[in-house]
Amino acid sequence: MKPPPFVYHDPATVAEAVDLMSRLDNALPLAGGQSLMPMLNFRVVAPDHLIDLNRIAALSGIEIAGGLGHFGAMTRQRDLEFSPDVARAFPIMQEALSHVGHRQTRNRGTFGGSLCHLDPSAELLNMTALHDGTLTATSKSGERKIASTEWVQGVMTNALAPGEMLTGIELRAWPAGHGFAFEEFARRHGDFAIAAIGCLVILDAAGAIEKAALCVSGLGPGPVRLAGAEKLLAGQKPSHELFRAAAVEAEALEAMDDAFVTAAYRKHLARVLTYRALERAVAARRAAA
Amino acid sequence: MGAKWFGASVQRKEDPALLTGRGRFVDDIKLPGMLHVMVLRSPHPHAGIRGIDKTRALALPGVHAVVTHADLPESMRRQTVPLLVPNPAIKQVYMPYCLARDEVCFAGEPIALVVADSRYIAEDAAALVDIDFEPLPAIADCADALAPGAPLAHRDATSNLGAHIPLNVGNVDAAFAGAAHVFREQIFQHRGGPFFMECRGMIAAPDPATESLTIYVSSQGPHRHKRVLLDLLDWADHQLRIVTPDVGGGFGPKGSFYAEYGALAAAAMQLRRPLKWIEDRQENFLSTQQERDQYWDVEIATDADARILGIRGKLVHDSGAYMPWGVVLPWIAATTVPGPYVIPSFKLDVLCAFTNKVPTSPVRGAGRPEAVVVMERLVDRVARELGLDRAEVRRRNFIQPAQMPYKVGIIFRDGRPVTYDSGDYPVCQQGALAAVGYEQFKARQAAARREGRYIGLGFGNAVEATGLGPYESATARVATSGKITVYTGATPQGQSHKTTLAQIAADQFGCTPDDVTIVTGDTAATGLGVGSFAARTAVNAGSSVHLASKEAAQKIRQFAAAMMEVAEGDIELENGFAKVAGSDLKRSFREVAAKAVGMPGFSMAGGPLPGLEATSHFTPDQSTYSNGTHVAEVEVDIETGQVTILRYLVMHDCGHVINPMVVEGQVVGGVIHGVGNAFFERMVYDGDAQPVSTHFGDYLLPLATDSPNVEVLHMETPSPLNPLGLKGAGEGGTIPAIATLMSAVENALEPFGVRIAEAPITPQRIVELLGEAAKGRTK
Amino acid sequence: MSDRRKIKLTVNGRDYERETETRTTLVDFLRHELDLTGTHVGCEHGVCGACTVLVDGISARGCLMLAVQAAGRKITTVEGLANPDGSLNTLQQAFMDNHGLQCGFCTPGMLTTLTEFLAHNPDPSETEIRVAISGNLCRCTGYQSIVAAALQAARVLREGKS
C-alpha cells in the first residue's frame, strides 16, 4: 500500500497553485491528506502530479464579521474546533466537529478538503448547507462564487471546473443565542455518519419557532435542507406533532443502499434524528432564554 | 523453598524496550543487500491461470525478479503445503501450493513474488505483470456450497464437502422420543479475523556459503514452520534456522504456515539475497486466515423439570478455500457445546464445506465462542419457554464439583476423551451473579422500562480446553558467567511469557525474575518446540520451565555440595549463590558453573553429568479445563438500535495464576475481542465470494469508546494435571462473551418479543427486528 | 525516473538532512531512512493510529503525510519521549505500572497521542481519555489499562507541578 509515483509540487501562493493546475494534466491538489493519502496508498488514484497546498499561508484563516464567517479553504479542522470566534458565531459547528474523525485527523484535515472530497456524510458539508454557505473557486481566470446548493453535482463530485480550486468558504451566522443541535448516528466514535441532522432554531418571545433550519446528510450524495419542514415550523409552537411532521419529511428523502447499510435504515435514522435534533435545539433555546 | 515470584504481579521485563521504541519486530530488521517483495495475489475468487507474462514488470528499473510456480524448486512444485493435522473425517484434502500453479481459489491467493529494491517499486512492477485468467464459477456461502449443483470451489473436486464429522454420545433418539419438551434453534454465526496490529511478515536470509537459510518471521511458533519448510525444501535440520522476534499480536492465524513463506524461502535461495516481505493491511484482509461462518440447526430435549436429556443437530462450517488446520476448528466448536452442563446424549453432524473465500483457522476462542452461543441460547430458550429463571435452569443442569473428573463422552481434537479435570461451575455462576446484583435486576429493569429505557442482562458459562499437548520445550542453562538463560519453544505475541516464565524459573534458582532471561521462538535454541496458541503456554511451557529449572537447580546443588563437601540437602540457592544453611560457606553460580563444564584434560567421570543445564518437554496427558461466567448489562436505544454496554463482569477460573496482572490483561483483552465479534465485525462478500470489506473503514473493530470497563473476579480451582496447577488464560475472555452479549440484548428487547439468533448483531438489524416499535417516540 | 527532494528536519531534537523520493510517506522515511523503527505501520489508511507522531507537538498520522511535508518541522517519535538520562518518563512509567501494553505494537502511537493530550488536558476524566485514544486501535489490552495509565500519569504530572 505505497503511493504510486508522481511529481511533487509545493507552491507558496494561490497564483502559483492555479497556474500549476491550469498547466498540468492529471494533477491532484493535496490539502490535509486525510482522505487523499489513503486513496494514494490504496492506489485507487494515480495522479501524475501532486500539488501540495500546505505551504500557502494565505489559504488559511478564520474571520468573522458582520454576521458572516470567512474561512480559508486550508483552515484546519483543529483550528475551527478551538476557535473562540467560531464557538460564538457558529456554536453548532464545534458540536459537529466532535464527530469528525479523531484528534489526529482533525489536526491535519481541512475545511476545504472535506468539502472537495465530498464524502456524503461529511459533517462540514452539513454545516455549510445549514448556514447557506457560499464557496469561492479560484482559477487562472479569476474567482467564482458557488452557492452550497450548487456544490454537489453527484456522488463525491463537486462543482469545480478543471483548473479551479476551492479557496474560501463563507457562512451566514445566526443571531447570537440561537438554539442548535447536531444529531449524528455512526457505528463508532469518529466513524462516517450513517445519517446526521443539523438543526438551528430561533424562538420568538411567545416561545413559537420564528425560524428553523434543518439539514440532513448521509442519505444521498449531498446534504439536503428540509425546506418543507422549515416552512411548516415557522410561526408554530413546538410540539410532538410538529417534530413528527419534520421527522416524516426527513424519512421520505431518497437514500443510498449498499452492502453495509440499507436505504431503509438510513431513512429511519433520518426520521429519528430529526425529531431528536429539533427537540434538543428547542430545549436549548428555551433553557437559554 | 517457597514460591516467592509465582502468583506475584511482577512488572513486565518486555516493557522498557517496547515503551521506548526499541522493540524488534520483523519489519524493524534490516540486513545488508536486502531486497523487498510484494506478493501478487489473485483478484478473482476462482479462476484458472492460463499464463503469466513478466516482461513489462522485469523491464522496470529496480526490479530483480518475478517468481512464479514454475520458478519454484521441484520439491515445492510436486507438493502442496503439508496438512499438519490430518483426520479420518476429512473426505477431500485441499491445501495450497506455495505459489498457485494453474488455479486460484480465493481472492488474495498468492500467484507471484515481485522482488525489487523497495516495496514501492515492487508495487509499481506488480501492476505490470500480465496474467491471463480464466474466471471460473465461485461459491460464497458454505450452506449453499453443500446443495446439489453448487459451483465447485475447486474445479477438479467431486463436491464441496471437505469433511464430515459425526459425533454421537449416548442414545439421542430415545432421549428425544421420551422428552417432555423439545425446542429448536437455528443460529447463524459469523466470526471474523484476528486483525492483529502488526501484519504478517518474513525475512529470508540465505547463506550461500553453507546452503542454508535464516528466517525471521512474525509467528506463533517457528518450530512448526521449520518442520513444514524442511518438507517443502527437502532439507536437513542444520540448513534452516527460524527465529521469531517481537510479535505484534497473533490470536491464532500467525500460527499457520502460509504459502508465501515457502515461496519467499525458495526465492531467497535462488536470488542469493535476503528478501523481506511485509504484509500490508489490504493483504491482511485478503489472505490472513479468519474464522467464519457457521450455520447451526440444533434441538434440545428436556424433561418436565428443565433437565437436559439431549442435544442433536447439524453444523455447517465454512472451511474457506483450503483447510490449513484440517478440521480442528469445527471439531473444537462441536465438542465444546456441552460446556458445564450434564448432557446425557449428544449427536451433532458436522459438515465442513469448501468455499472460494480465504481459508479459516482458529482465531481467539477457536470455535468455542460459537459453541457457547449455541448452548447458552438453547438454555435461555428452555428458561423462556418453561417460564423459569435463566440461572435456575443452569443450576439444575450443572456438572457438580463432586463429579470431577467428569467424562463428557466425546473425543476432543487432541484425540483424547473430553474429561474435565476440575472446576466449580455452580460457585462460579453464583459468584458472578451475586457480584452484579442479579436478584435486583428485574426490578431495575421494570423501573427503566417505565421511563422508556430498555436495559437487559445476559450471562453465559463456558468451559474451555486449554494447555493442549503435545509438549513445550524448555532448556535452563547457567552460563559460566553465572547468568541464567532459559530457552523455550514458547513464542509470545503479547502474553508476557518473558516475564511469567522468568517468575517460575526464579523460584527454582532463588533469584529474581530480572536474573533470568527467557529466550523464545528460536529453532536454533531448542531443537523441539510447538509454540503459543490455544492458551497452552502457561501449562506446557510453564511446566517445562519449572521442571527444567528445578533439575538445573538440583545440579547446582549437586556440584556445590561436592565442592564444599556438604550434603546436597544443606544447600540453599539465594541470589546467585549456593549457600550452606547455618554457615558462611557458599559458592557463586559462576564458580559452580565453571566446575560443571569441567577443565580441559581433567576427568569428570563418576560425578554428575557435565553442565549446569537441563531440558524438559512437559507432555500433558490431556487438556486442562478453565471455566468462566460472564455477565453483561446493556441498554438498547430502540430508535437507533445502538447498544451500550453498561457493565461487564467476568468470574474467571484458570487454576493457579502465575501473574495476576497478566491474567487480568488477557481476560479484559479477550472480552473486547468478544465485543467486536458480537456487535461490530463483519467480513462482507458479494454473491461471487469477492471480498467487499477490505479496510478498517468497512470492517469495524472496537475502539476505546466502544469498550466497557471489565471487572474481573478470580476463582482458583487448580489443575491436578501439571506440577504448578495451571490452566490456560488466553482465550477465556472471548469465549463466553458473544453469547453473553446476545443474551443481554435479547433480554433488553423482551417486551417486543425480539429473538437474537445471529452474530454479529448490528443496530440496523435490531431496528429491522423491532419493526414499527423502532419508531419509538416519533410514532 | 523518480521524483526526489532534499529535506531538512528535526527529529527528537536532532537535525537531519536527507534526500528522499517525494512519494515516501513520513512513517516509512522515519523507519527506513532514519532507522527510527519505534513508530509502527499498522494499516496505511489512517485508521489504526500505530504510526502517530508529533509534528511540532501536534499529533498526526505518519502514514498520511509525505516525508517532504515534514521539511522544516520538529518531529517527536516514541524514541524521543524518555527522560534525558534514558529512564522512562511519567507516562511511560505509568504504562508499565498498569500493564498498559501487551504486544507493544500500538504503544508508540498511544504514547504520542497521550503526550499531546495530557499537555492540553491536565485533569481528564476517563471518558475524555477514551475519546482521546479513540483514534488508536489496540487488539491486546481492551484499552482499560491504557486509560488507567493515562489517569495515573495525569495525576503524577499534576502533583509534580504543584
mmCIF file of N, CA and C in Angstrom, chain A residues 33 36 44 52 61 72 75 89 97 109 121 127 140-141 157 193 280:
data_model
loop_
_atom_site.group_PDB
_atom_site.id
_atom_site.type_symbol
_atom_site.label_atom_id
_atom_site.label_comp_id
_atom_site.label_asym_id
_atom_site.label_seq_id
_atom_site.Cartn_x
_atom_site.Cartn_y
_atom_site.Cartn_z
ATOM 1 N N GLY A 33 -4.781 15.776 3.431
ATOM 2 C CA GLY A 33 -4.244 14.456 3.146
ATOM 3 C C GLY A 33 -4.968 13.306 3.818
ATOM 4 N N LEU A 36 -7.050 11.946 0.806
ATOM 5 C CA LEU A 36 -6.311 11.660 -0.418
ATOM 6 C C LEU A 36 -5.186 10.655 -0.194
ATOM 7 N N VAL A 44 -6.012 3.780 -5.574
ATOM 8 C CA VAL A 44 -7.260 3.962 -6.330
ATOM 9 C C VAL A 44 -7.224 5.260 -7.129
ATOM 10 N N ASP A 52 0.782 20.192 -3.564
ATOM 11 C CA ASP A 52 0.635 20.309 -2.115
ATOM 12 C C ASP A 52 0.296 21.759 -1.763
ATOM 13 N N GLY A 61 -7.340 30.701 7.429
ATOM 14 C CA GLY A 61 -7.738 31.883 8.189
ATOM 15 C C GLY A 61 -9.203 31.842 8.548
ATOM 16 N N GLY A 72 -10.677 30.408 5.142
ATOM 17 C CA GLY A 72 -9.794 29.956 4.077
ATOM 18 C C GLY A 72 -9.972 28.454 3.904
ATOM 19 N N THR A 75 -8.045 26.046 6.130
ATOM 20 C CA THR A 75 -8.176 26.138 7.583
ATOM 21 C C THR A 75 -8.336 24.741 8.161
ATOM 22 N N ALA A 89 -19.975 32.384 17.126
ATOM 23 C CA ALA A 89 -20.831 32.671 15.971
ATOM 24 C C ALA A 89 -21.474 31.427 15.366
ATOM 25 N N LEU A 97 -18.050 19.117 14.800
ATOM 26 C CA LEU A 97 -16.646 18.733 14.655
ATOM 27 C C LEU A 97 -16.245 17.632 15.623
ATOM 28 N N GLY A 109 -6.577 17.557 8.821
ATOM 29 C CA GLY A 109 -7.678 17.728 7.875
ATOM 30 C C GLY A 109 -8.139 19.162 7.787
ATOM 31 N N SER A 121 -21.375 11.915 3.965
ATOM 32 C CA SER A 121 -21.755 12.151 5.349
ATOM 33 C C SER A 121 -20.874 13.180 6.037
ATOM 34 N N MET A 127 -22.723 21.456 7.701
ATOM 35 C CA MET A 127 -22.590 22.800 8.295
ATOM 36 C C MET A 127 -22.683 23.887 7.236
ATOM 37 N N LYS A 140 -7.063 30.358 -12.868
ATOM 38 C CA LYS A 140 -6.187 31.355 -13.508
ATOM 39 C C LYS A 140 -6.999 32.540 -14.014
ATOM 40 N N SER A 141 -8.264 32.255 -14.381
ATOM 41 C CA SER A 141 -9.077 33.353 -14.916
ATOM 42 C C SER A 141 -9.769 34.191 -13.843
ATOM 43 N N THR A 157 -18.726 14.165 -6.252
ATOM 44 C CA THR A 157 -18.388 15.018 -7.391
ATOM 45 C C THR A 157 -18.795 16.440 -7.083
ATOM 46 N N ALA A 193 -20.737 9.289 9.413
ATOM 47 C CA ALA A 193 -22.124 9.251 9.845
ATOM 48 C C ALA A 193 -22.942 8.399 8.889
ATOM 49 N N ARG A 280 -34.057 18.900 20.897
ATOM 50 C CA ARG A 280 -32.910 19.381 21.679
ATOM 51 C C ARG A 280 -32.610 20.841 21.379
#
